[in-house]
mmCIF file of C-alpha atoms and ligand atoms in Angstrom:
data_model
loop_
_atom_site.group_PDB
_atom_site.id
_atom_site.type_symbol
_atom_site.label_atom_id
_atom_site.label_comp_id
_atom_site.label_asym_id
_atom_site.label_seq_id
_atom_site.Cartn_x
_atom_site.Cartn_y
_atom_site.Cartn_z
ATOM 1 C CA UNK A 841 9.637 -9.388 20.360
ATOM 2 C CA UNK A 842 11.783 -12.019 18.603
ATOM 3 C CA UNK A 843 10.230 -15.231 17.352
ATOM 4 C CA UNK A 844 12.561 -17.770 18.973
ATOM 5 C CA UNK A 845 11.832 -20.438 16.347
ATOM 6 C CA UNK A 846 13.101 -18.293 13.461
ATOM 7 C CA UNK A 847 15.254 -15.703 15.205
ATOM 8 C CA UNK A 848 13.390 -12.939 13.411
ATOM 9 C CA UNK A 849 11.078 -10.232 14.674
ATOM 10 C CA UNK A 850 7.847 -8.904 13.151
ATOM 11 C CA UNK A 851 8.353 -5.926 10.882
ATOM 12 C CA UNK A 852 5.625 -3.423 10.004
ATOM 13 C CA UNK A 853 6.227 -1.275 6.971
ATOM 14 C CA UNK A 854 4.448 1.003 4.546
ATOM 15 C CA UNK A 855 4.922 0.908 0.780
ATOM 16 C CA UNK A 856 4.286 4.443 -0.424
ATOM 17 C CA UNK A 857 4.064 5.575 -4.018
ATOM 18 C CA UNK A 858 1.686 6.599 -6.795
ATOM 19 C CA UNK A 859 -0.676 4.197 -8.561
ATOM 20 C CA UNK A 860 1.379 2.016 -10.897
ATOM 21 C CA UNK A 861 4.596 2.352 -8.887
ATOM 22 C CA UNK A 862 4.638 -1.401 -8.279
ATOM 23 C CA UNK A 863 3.531 -1.414 -4.627
ATOM 24 C CA UNK A 864 1.290 -4.463 -5.048
ATOM 25 C CA UNK A 865 3.912 -6.479 -6.920
ATOM 26 C CA UNK A 866 6.653 -5.662 -4.439
ATOM 27 C CA UNK A 867 4.370 -6.250 -1.435
ATOM 28 C CA UNK A 868 3.495 -9.713 -2.743
ATOM 29 C CA UNK A 869 7.202 -10.524 -3.119
ATOM 30 C CA UNK A 870 7.994 -9.287 0.395
ATOM 31 C CA UNK A 871 5.099 -11.330 1.747
ATOM 32 C CA UNK A 872 6.543 -14.415 0.064
ATOM 33 C CA UNK A 873 10.119 -13.747 1.222
ATOM 34 C CA UNK A 874 9.487 -12.774 4.854
ATOM 35 C CA UNK A 875 6.042 -14.145 5.752
ATOM 36 C CA UNK A 876 4.697 -10.645 6.319
ATOM 37 C CA UNK A 877 1.028 -10.039 5.547
ATOM 38 C CA UNK A 878 0.310 -7.835 2.518
ATOM 39 C CA UNK A 879 -2.467 -5.535 3.622
ATOM 40 C CA UNK A 880 -3.825 -3.692 0.599
ATOM 41 C CA UNK A 881 -6.746 -1.376 1.356
ATOM 42 C CA UNK A 882 -7.508 -1.355 -2.399
ATOM 43 C CA UNK A 883 -7.895 -5.171 -2.333
ATOM 44 C CA UNK A 884 -9.968 -5.018 0.862
ATOM 45 C CA UNK A 885 -12.226 -2.370 -0.693
ATOM 46 C CA UNK A 886 -12.580 -4.317 -3.959
ATOM 47 C CA UNK A 887 -13.521 -7.346 -1.826
ATOM 48 C CA UNK A 888 -16.170 -5.280 -0.039
ATOM 49 C CA UNK A 889 -17.528 -4.020 -3.383
ATOM 50 C CA UNK A 890 -17.698 -7.585 -4.752
ATOM 51 C CA UNK A 891 -19.398 -8.825 -1.568
ATOM 52 C CA UNK A 892 -21.905 -5.968 -1.728
ATOM 53 C CA UNK A 893 -21.362 -4.928 1.893
ATOM 54 C CA UNK A 894 -22.513 -1.533 3.122
ATOM 55 C CA UNK A 895 -18.918 -0.237 2.976
ATOM 56 C CA UNK A 896 -18.540 -1.692 -0.522
ATOM 57 C CA UNK A 897 -21.702 -0.009 -1.759
ATOM 58 C CA UNK A 898 -20.489 3.336 -0.413
ATOM 59 C CA UNK A 899 -17.005 2.888 -1.924
ATOM 60 C CA UNK A 900 -17.872 1.622 -5.415
ATOM 61 C CA UNK A 901 -18.635 4.876 -7.250
ATOM 62 C CA UNK A 902 -15.820 6.743 -5.471
ATOM 63 C CA UNK A 903 -13.293 4.133 -6.607
ATOM 64 C CA UNK A 904 -14.603 4.132 -10.174
ATOM 65 C CA UNK A 905 -14.082 7.904 -10.275
ATOM 66 C CA UNK A 906 -10.506 7.552 -9.016
ATOM 67 C CA UNK A 907 -11.142 9.500 -5.800
ATOM 68 C CA UNK A 908 -10.271 8.447 -2.280
ATOM 69 C CA UNK A 909 -12.789 6.520 -0.205
ATOM 70 C CA UNK A 910 -13.610 8.208 3.124
ATOM 71 C CA UNK A 911 -11.158 7.727 5.961
ATOM 72 C CA UNK A 912 -13.933 6.253 8.165
ATOM 73 C CA UNK A 913 -14.658 3.394 5.786
ATOM 74 C CA UNK A 914 -10.996 2.673 5.060
ATOM 75 C CA UNK A 915 -9.998 2.744 8.724
ATOM 76 C CA UNK A 916 -12.837 0.424 9.769
ATOM 77 C CA UNK A 917 -11.890 -2.107 7.089
ATOM 78 C CA UNK A 918 -8.190 -1.884 7.930
ATOM 79 C CA UNK A 919 -8.693 -2.170 11.671
ATOM 80 C CA UNK A 920 -10.753 -5.357 11.216
ATOM 81 C CA UNK A 921 -8.100 -7.005 9.076
ATOM 82 C CA UNK A 922 -5.260 -5.942 11.351
ATOM 83 C CA UNK A 923 -6.946 -7.728 14.251
ATOM 84 C CA UNK A 924 -6.556 -11.117 12.484
ATOM 85 C CA UNK A 925 -3.937 -13.324 14.158
ATOM 86 C CA UNK A 926 -1.726 -13.658 11.035
ATOM 87 C CA UNK A 927 -1.042 -9.899 11.151
ATOM 88 C CA UNK A 928 0.903 -10.359 14.380
ATOM 89 C CA UNK A 929 3.862 -11.583 12.278
ATOM 90 C CA UNK A 930 4.252 -8.189 10.644
ATOM 91 C CA UNK A 931 2.378 -6.292 7.974
ATOM 92 C CA UNK A 932 3.091 -4.529 4.694
ATOM 93 C CA UNK A 933 0.685 -1.623 4.326
ATOM 94 C CA UNK A 934 0.073 -1.309 0.581
ATOM 95 C CA UNK A 935 -1.941 1.727 -0.512
ATOM 96 C CA UNK A 936 -2.468 2.862 3.070
ATOM 97 C CA UNK A 937 -2.203 5.479 4.518
ATOM 98 C CA UNK A 938 -3.217 7.821 1.701
ATOM 99 C CA UNK A 939 -3.965 10.953 3.747
ATOM 100 C CA UNK A 940 -2.375 12.686 6.712
ATOM 101 C CA UNK A 941 -5.502 11.844 8.752
ATOM 102 C CA UNK A 942 -5.025 8.156 7.912
ATOM 103 C CA UNK A 943 -1.351 8.363 8.868
ATOM 104 C CA UNK A 944 -2.250 9.905 12.234
ATOM 105 C CA UNK A 945 -4.905 7.221 12.781
ATOM 106 C CA UNK A 946 -2.420 4.490 11.867
ATOM 107 C CA UNK A 947 0.095 5.872 14.352
ATOM 108 C CA UNK A 948 -2.529 5.711 17.108
ATOM 109 C CA UNK A 949 -3.695 2.245 16.084
ATOM 110 C CA UNK A 950 -0.161 0.855 16.068
ATOM 111 C CA UNK A 951 0.625 2.399 19.448
ATOM 112 C CA UNK A 952 -2.620 1.044 20.896
ATOM 113 C CA UNK A 953 -1.855 -2.482 19.662
ATOM 114 C CA UNK A 954 1.780 -2.407 20.755
ATOM 115 C CA UNK A 955 3.311 -2.331 17.287
ATOM 116 C CA UNK A 956 6.108 -0.293 15.794
ATOM 117 C CA UNK A 957 6.240 1.208 12.324
ATOM 118 C CA UNK A 958 9.721 0.151 11.234
ATOM 119 C CA UNK A 959 10.072 1.876 7.887
ATOM 120 C CA UNK A 960 8.217 3.673 5.119
ATOM 121 C CA UNK A 961 9.555 2.632 1.710
ATOM 122 C CA UNK A 962 8.764 5.170 -0.985
ATOM 123 C CA UNK A 963 8.828 3.824 -4.559
ATOM 124 C CA UNK A 964 9.785 6.690 -6.872
ATOM 125 C CA UNK A 965 8.507 6.471 -10.451
ATOM 126 C CA UNK A 966 8.149 9.176 -13.109
ATOM 127 C CA UNK A 967 4.557 10.168 -13.957
ATOM 128 C CA UNK A 968 4.854 9.198 -17.645
ATOM 129 C CA UNK A 969 5.794 5.627 -16.737
ATOM 130 C CA UNK A 970 2.788 5.236 -14.436
ATOM 131 C CA UNK A 971 0.221 5.658 -17.200
ATOM 132 C CA UNK A 972 2.021 3.060 -19.333
ATOM 133 C CA UNK A 973 2.255 0.591 -16.443
ATOM 134 C CA UNK A 974 -1.414 0.861 -15.513
ATOM 135 C CA UNK A 975 -2.663 0.520 -19.068
ATOM 136 C CA UNK A 976 -0.359 -2.466 -19.429
ATOM 137 C CA UNK A 977 -1.838 -4.017 -16.282
ATOM 138 C CA UNK A 978 -5.314 -3.708 -17.843
ATOM 139 C CA UNK A 979 -4.076 -5.333 -21.081
ATOM 140 C CA UNK A 980 -2.384 -8.192 -19.208
ATOM 141 C CA UNK A 981 -5.559 -8.869 -17.223
ATOM 142 C CA UNK A 982 -7.548 -9.011 -20.470
ATOM 143 C CA UNK A 983 -4.982 -11.347 -22.077
ATOM 144 C CA UNK A 984 -5.180 -13.655 -19.037
ATOM 145 C CA UNK A 985 -8.968 -13.708 -19.343
ATOM 146 C CA UNK A 986 -9.372 -11.794 -16.058
ATOM 147 C CA UNK A 987 -11.637 -8.792 -15.683
ATOM 148 C CA UNK A 988 -9.642 -5.540 -15.672
ATOM 149 C CA UNK A 989 -10.035 -3.331 -12.606
ATOM 150 C CA UNK A 990 -12.847 -0.829 -13.088
ATOM 151 C CA UNK A 991 -10.367 1.984 -12.364
ATOM 152 C CA UNK A 992 -7.502 0.855 -14.629
ATOM 153 C CA UNK A 993 -8.315 3.163 -17.545
ATOM 154 C CA UNK A 994 -6.740 6.388 -18.757
ATOM 155 C CA UNK A 995 -9.506 8.763 -17.549
ATOM 156 C CA UNK A 996 -9.646 7.402 -14.029
ATOM 157 C CA UNK A 997 -5.882 7.205 -13.823
ATOM 158 C CA UNK A 998 -5.578 10.962 -14.302
ATOM 159 C CA UNK A 999 -7.876 11.437 -11.292
ATOM 160 C CA UNK A 1000 -5.984 8.823 -9.244
ATOM 161 C CA UNK A 1001 -2.704 10.633 -9.907
ATOM 162 C CA UNK A 1002 -4.296 13.948 -8.930
ATOM 163 C CA UNK A 1003 -5.572 12.395 -5.695
ATOM 164 C CA UNK A 1004 -2.080 10.995 -5.030
ATOM 165 C CA UNK A 1005 -0.333 14.318 -5.593
ATOM 166 C CA UNK A 1006 -2.836 16.328 -3.555
ATOM 167 C CA UNK A 1007 -3.584 13.988 -0.659
ATOM 168 C CA UNK A 1008 -0.926 11.275 -0.460
ATOM 169 C CA UNK A 1009 2.365 12.866 -1.576
ATOM 170 C CA UNK A 1010 2.450 15.066 1.584
ATOM 171 C CA UNK A 1011 3.081 11.823 3.498
ATOM 172 C CA UNK A 1012 6.613 11.802 2.074
ATOM 173 C CA UNK A 1013 7.503 14.853 4.181
ATOM 174 C CA UNK A 1014 5.375 13.580 7.055
ATOM 175 C CA UNK A 1015 7.406 10.385 7.392
ATOM 176 C CA UNK A 1016 10.716 12.051 6.507
ATOM 177 C CA UNK A 1017 10.156 14.374 9.480
ATOM 178 C CA UNK A 1018 9.648 11.306 11.686
ATOM 179 C CA UNK A 1019 12.847 9.655 10.438
ATOM 180 C CA UNK A 1020 11.091 6.578 9.024
ATOM 181 C CA UNK A 1021 11.286 7.338 5.272
ATOM 182 C CA UNK A 1022 13.557 5.498 2.836
ATOM 183 C CA UNK A 1023 13.152 6.449 -0.848
ATOM 184 C CA UNK A 1024 13.964 3.969 -3.592
ATOM 185 C CA UNK A 1025 14.201 4.845 -7.290
ATOM 186 C CA UNK A 1026 11.758 2.340 -8.798
ATOM 187 C CA UNK A 1027 12.042 2.819 -12.571
ATOM 188 C CA UNK A 1028 14.180 -0.299 -13.068
ATOM 189 C CA UNK A 1029 13.500 -4.015 -13.312
ATOM 190 C CA UNK A 1030 11.074 -5.565 -10.816
ATOM 191 C CA UNK A 1031 13.692 -8.059 -9.585
ATOM 192 C CA UNK A 1032 16.324 -5.355 -9.097
ATOM 193 C CA UNK A 1033 13.937 -3.236 -6.997
ATOM 194 C CA UNK A 1034 12.859 -6.345 -5.087
ATOM 195 C CA UNK A 1035 16.532 -7.019 -4.306
ATOM 196 C CA UNK A 1036 16.897 -3.598 -2.712
ATOM 197 C CA UNK A 1037 13.701 -3.978 -0.702
ATOM 198 C CA UNK A 1038 14.729 -7.464 0.450
ATOM 199 C CA UNK A 1039 18.041 -6.138 1.731
ATOM 200 C CA UNK A 1040 16.328 -3.409 3.764
ATOM 201 C CA UNK A 1041 13.565 -5.605 5.172
ATOM 202 C CA UNK A 1042 15.964 -8.498 5.798
ATOM 203 C CA UNK A 1043 18.126 -6.181 7.905
ATOM 204 C CA UNK A 1044 15.096 -5.117 9.937
ATOM 205 C CA UNK A 1045 13.840 -8.645 10.625
ATOM 206 C CA UNK A 1046 17.265 -9.516 12.093
ATOM 207 C CA UNK A 1047 17.584 -6.295 14.062
HETATM 208 P P1 AMP B 1109 -5.283 0.715 -5.018
HETATM 209 O O1 AMP B 1109 -5.635 -0.717 -5.236
HETATM 210 O O2 AMP B 1109 -4.404 0.928 -3.834
HETATM 211 O O3 AMP B 1109 -4.769 1.389 -6.268
HETATM 212 O O4 AMP B 1109 -6.657 1.467 -4.656
HETATM 213 C C1 AMP B 1109 -7.725 1.522 -5.583
HETATM 214 C C2 AMP B 1109 -8.756 2.549 -5.127
HETATM 215 O O5 AMP B 1109 -9.267 2.171 -3.832
HETATM 216 C C3 AMP B 1109 -8.204 3.952 -4.917
HETATM 217 O O6 AMP B 1109 -8.158 4.711 -6.112
HETATM 218 C C4 AMP B 1109 -9.207 4.517 -3.904
HETATM 219 O O7 AMP B 1109 -10.437 4.858 -4.535
HETATM 220 C C5 AMP B 1109 -9.476 3.308 -3.018
HETATM 221 N N1 AMP B 1109 -8.518 3.232 -1.891
HETATM 222 C C6 AMP B 1109 -7.565 2.269 -1.659
HETATM 223 N N2 AMP B 1109 -6.886 2.502 -0.530
HETATM 224 C C7 AMP B 1109 -7.400 3.663 -0.025
HETATM 225 C C8 AMP B 1109 -7.093 4.445 1.117
HETATM 226 N N3 AMP B 1109 -6.117 4.093 1.968
HETATM 227 N N4 AMP B 1109 -7.830 5.581 1.316
HETATM 228 C C9 AMP B 1109 -8.819 5.939 0.470
HETATM 229 N N5 AMP B 1109 -9.135 5.256 -0.630
HETATM 230 C C10 AMP B 1109 -8.442 4.119 -0.891
#
């Protein structure tokens, strides 16, 4: 449905890619540009860990190991957030889905709530660059006086990449088969990649 005040329509999209591909950075920029809600399951889980909720307690050690938190926990957390009124304007799924089961569950959830998945944007980055980017993120956090993420270290990153390749990468074919996948080479400058994403999402909001 079009928002008559702005002439745009809500867009729901997935940012897909390995850890360190720049999903969070690009999602934040898309949120700013189009008023979509960045919905990062990693952020929601870190919030639950910090708040010491039951879900957070169950997720903490799994996240510190670099493994995937169970679909049940992730889906419950996601479903709650998606029910908030601001999500009606369109959502950027960042770090979700990460398994085929999550993708199936998302499809059902969207259908049940009358939403459409407009596009899956895959950010393609070479493995070697990911390690550098993540270790850099940890250094930048330290320089800014912020605590580094418990999982932004070289050992955990190896496990996170393994989890991505084994459990999440199959989603590339999954969404390609459904005609919703657009792949973007994402080795370049942040602003250049953002420009490409803006053009795609801008086209969808006016569709
Ligand atoms: P991220 O911030 O997306 O890099 O996620 C950090 C960690 O949170 C991951 O390594 C997982 O342990 C957990 N996590 C985030 N999103 C999911 C998800 N959709 N399914 C399972 N685990 C997740």
